[in-house]
Every structure is written in structure tokens, then in C-alpha cells.
């Protein structure tokens, strides 16, 4: 996949945390793609056409409905 992004990489800069103190990491597009691949291998994400329920996401994303986000299906919720 990264072969398709080689030209883009020359135009992007790594993410840098804005927290005070010394910067201890740079986050690149490759890091994000590697994370998505690993999550897919572990069954944490489903890229199939019916693998993401937009209506459910929008409902639970609302602060009126707890502002919930399922980070790891069946294991970890974030508010």
C-alpha cells in the first residue's frame, strides 16, 4: 500500500504532539497504516461494506447518548 503513497510522503510531515515538554516521537502515515493492518489482523476492525454501522456511530457519538466509542469491539469503550 505504501508504494502508492511514496510521492505523498515527500509532501507530508509527521504528527507531533503539542503537549509541553520534549517531543519523544514522530507519527508518520506509515505508522497509521501499520496500526490499521495490525487491528485488522487482530479482528478489531472490519473493512467489509457492512463492517461499519454509520447510523450507530452517529447515535453513540452524540453527547446526548453518552458519547461512546468502541475502541476494541467487545473489550474497550471510550467516553
Coordinates of N, CA and C in Angstrom, one line a residue:
X1 N 0.8 -1.2 0.0 CA 0.0 0.0 0.0 C 0.9 1.2 0.0
X2 N 2.0 1.2 0.8 CA 2.8 2.4 0.9 C 3.4 2.8 -0.5
X3 N 3.6 1.9 -1.4 CA 4.1 2.2 -2.7 C 3.3 3.3 -3.4
X4 N 2.0 3.3 -3.1 CA 1.1 4.3 -3.7 C 1.2 5.6 -3.0
X5 N 1.8 5.7 -1.8 CA 1.9 6.9 -1.1 C 3.3 7.5 -1.1
X6 N 4.2 6.9 -1.9 CA 5.6 7.4 -1.9 C 5.7 8.9 -2.2
X7 N 5.0 9.3 -3.3 CA 5.1 10.7 -3.7 C 4.4 11.6 -2.6
X8 N 3.4 11.1 -2.0 CA 2.7 11.9 -0.9 C 3.6 12.0 0.3
X9 N 4.4 11.0 0.6 CA 5.3 11.1 1.7 C 6.2 12.3 1.7
X10 N 6.6 12.7 0.5 CA 7.6 13.8 0.3 C 6.9 15.1 0.7
X11 N 5.5 15.1 0.7 CA 4.8 16.4 1.0 C 4.2 16.4 2.4
X12 N 4.3 15.3 3.1 CA 3.7 15.3 4.5 C 4.8 15.4 5.5
X13 N 4.4 15.9 6.7 CA 5.3 16.0 7.8 C 4.7 15.1 8.9
X14 N 5.5 14.5 9.8 CA 5.0 13.6 10.8 C 4.1 14.4 11.8
X15 N 3.2 13.7 12.4 CA 2.4 14.3 13.5 C 3.3 14.5 14.7
X16 N 3.2 15.7 15.4 CA 3.9 16.0 16.6 C 3.0 16.3 17.7
X17 N 3.1 15.7 18.8 CA 2.3 16.0 19.9 C 2.5 17.5 20.4
X18 N 1.4 18.1 20.8 CA 1.5 19.5 21.2 C 1.7 19.7 22.7
X19 N 1.8 18.6 23.4 CA 1.9 18.6 24.8 C 3.3 19.3 25.2
X20 N 3.3 20.0 26.3 CA 4.5 20.7 26.7 C 5.6 19.6 27.0
X21 N 6.8 20.0 26.9 CA 7.9 19.1 27.1 C 8.6 18.6 25.9
X22 N 9.6 17.8 26.0 CA 10.3 17.4 24.8 C 9.5 16.4 23.9
X23 N 9.6 16.5 22.6 CA 8.9 15.7 21.7 C 9.7 14.3 21.7
X24 N 8.9 13.2 22.0 CA 9.6 11.9 22.1 C 9.2 11.0 20.9
X25 N 8.4 11.4 20.0 CA 8.1 10.5 18.8 C 7.6 11.3 17.7
X26 N 7.7 10.8 16.5 CA 7.0 11.3 15.3 C 6.1 10.2 14.8
X27 N 4.9 10.6 14.4 CA 3.9 9.6 13.9 C 3.8 9.9 12.4
X28 N 4.1 8.9 11.6 CA 4.0 9.0 10.2 C 2.8 8.3 9.6
X29 N 2.5 8.6 8.3 CA 1.3 7.9 7.7 C 1.6 6.4 7.7
X30 N 2.8 5.9 7.5 CA 3.1 4.5 7.5 C 2.8 3.9 8.9
X31 N 3.0 4.6 10.0 CA 2.6 4.1 11.3 C 1.1 3.9 11.4
X32 N 0.3 4.8 10.9 CA -1.1 4.7 11.0 C -1.6 3.5 10.1
X33 N -1.0 3.3 9.0 CA -1.4 2.2 8.1 C -1.0 0.9 8.8
X34 N 0.2 0.9 9.4 CA 0.6 -0.3 10.1 C -0.3 -0.7 11.2
X35 N -0.8 0.4 11.9 CA -1.7 0.2 13.0 C -3.1 -0.4 12.5
X36 N -3.6 0.1 11.4 CA -4.8 -0.4 10.8 C -4.7 -1.8 10.4
X37 N -3.5 -2.2 9.8 CA -3.3 -3.5 9.4 C -3.2 -4.5 10.6
X38 N -2.6 -4.1 11.6 CA -2.5 -4.9 12.8 C -3.9 -5.1 13.5
X39 N -4.7 -4.0 13.5 CA -6.0 -4.1 14.1 C -6.9 -5.0 13.2
X40 N -6.7 -5.0 11.9 CA -7.4 -5.9 11.1 C -7.0 -7.4 11.3
X41 N -5.7 -7.6 11.5 CA -5.2 -9.0 11.8 C -5.8 -9.5 13.1
X42 N -6.0 -8.6 14.1 CA -6.5 -9.0 15.4 C -8.0 -9.0 15.4
X43 N -8.7 -8.7 14.3 CA -10.1 -8.7 14.3 C -10.8 -7.5 15.0
X44 N -10.0 -6.4 15.2 CA -10.5 -5.2 15.8 C -11.3 -4.3 14.9
X45 N -11.0 -4.4 13.6 CA -11.7 -3.6 12.6 C -12.2 -4.5 11.5
X46 N -13.2 -4.1 10.8 CA -13.8 -4.8 9.7 C -14.0 -3.9 8.5
X47 N -13.2 -4.1 7.4 CA -13.3 -3.2 6.3 C -14.3 -3.6 5.3
X48 N -15.1 -4.6 5.6 CA -16.2 -5.1 4.6 C -17.2 -4.0 4.5
X49 N -18.0 -4.0 3.4 CA -19.0 -3.0 3.2 C -20.0 -2.8 4.4
X50 N -20.3 -3.9 5.0 CA -21.2 -3.9 6.2 C -20.5 -3.9 7.5
X51 N -19.2 -3.6 7.5 CA -18.4 -3.7 8.7 C -18.4 -2.5 9.6
X52 N -19.0 -1.4 9.1 CA -19.1 -0.2 9.9 C -20.6 0.4 9.9
X53 N -21.2 0.5 11.0 CA -22.5 1.0 11.1 C -22.5 2.5 11.4
X54 N -22.7 3.3 10.3 CA -22.6 4.7 10.4 C -23.7 5.3 11.3
X55 N -24.9 4.8 11.2 CA -26.0 5.3 12.0 C -25.8 5.0 13.5
X56 N -25.3 3.8 13.8 CA -25.0 3.5 15.2 C -23.9 4.4 15.7
X57 N -22.9 4.6 14.9 CA -21.7 5.5 15.3 C -22.2 6.9 15.6
X58 N -23.0 7.5 14.7 CA -23.6 8.8 14.8 C -24.4 8.9 16.1
X59 N -25.2 7.9 16.3 CA -26.1 7.9 17.5 C -25.2 7.9 18.8
X60 N -24.3 7.0 18.9 CA -23.5 6.9 20.1 C -22.4 8.0 20.2
X61 N -22.1 8.7 19.1 CA -21.1 9.8 19.1 C -21.7 11.0 19.8
X62 N -23.0 11.1 19.8 CA -23.7 12.3 20.4 C -23.5 12.3 21.9
X63 N -23.3 13.5 22.4 CA -23.2 13.7 23.9 C -24.5 13.4 24.6
X64 N -25.6 13.4 23.8 CA -26.9 13.1 24.4 C -27.0 11.6 24.6
X65 N -26.2 10.8 23.9 CA -26.2 9.3 24.0 C -24.9 8.7 24.6
X66 N -24.3 9.4 25.5 CA -23.1 9.0 26.2 C -21.8 9.3 25.5
X67 N -21.8 9.7 24.3 CA -20.6 9.9 23.5 C -19.6 8.7 23.7
X68 N -20.1 7.6 23.3 CA -19.4 6.3 23.4 C -18.6 6.0 22.1
X69 N -17.5 5.4 22.3 CA -16.7 5.0 21.1 C -16.1 3.6 21.5
X70 N -16.4 2.6 20.7 CA -15.9 1.3 20.9 C -14.6 1.1 20.3
X71 N -13.5 1.1 21.1 CA -12.2 1.1 20.6 C -11.8 -0.3 20.1
X72 N -12.0 -1.3 21.0 CA -11.8 -2.7 20.7 C -13.1 -3.4 20.9
X73 N -13.7 -3.9 19.8 CA -15.1 -4.5 19.8 C -15.2 -5.5 21.0
X74 N -16.2 -5.2 21.8 CA -16.5 -6.1 23.0 C -15.5 -6.1 24.1
X75 N -14.5 -5.2 24.0 CA -13.5 -5.1 25.1 C -13.2 -3.7 25.7
X76 N -13.2 -2.7 24.8 CA -12.8 -1.4 25.3 C -13.7 -0.3 24.8
X77 N -14.3 0.5 25.7 CA -15.1 1.6 25.3 C -14.4 2.9 25.8
X78 N -14.6 4.0 25.0 CA -14.0 5.3 25.5 C -15.2 6.3 25.5
X79 N -15.2 7.2 26.4 CA -16.2 8.2 26.5 C -15.5 9.6 26.4

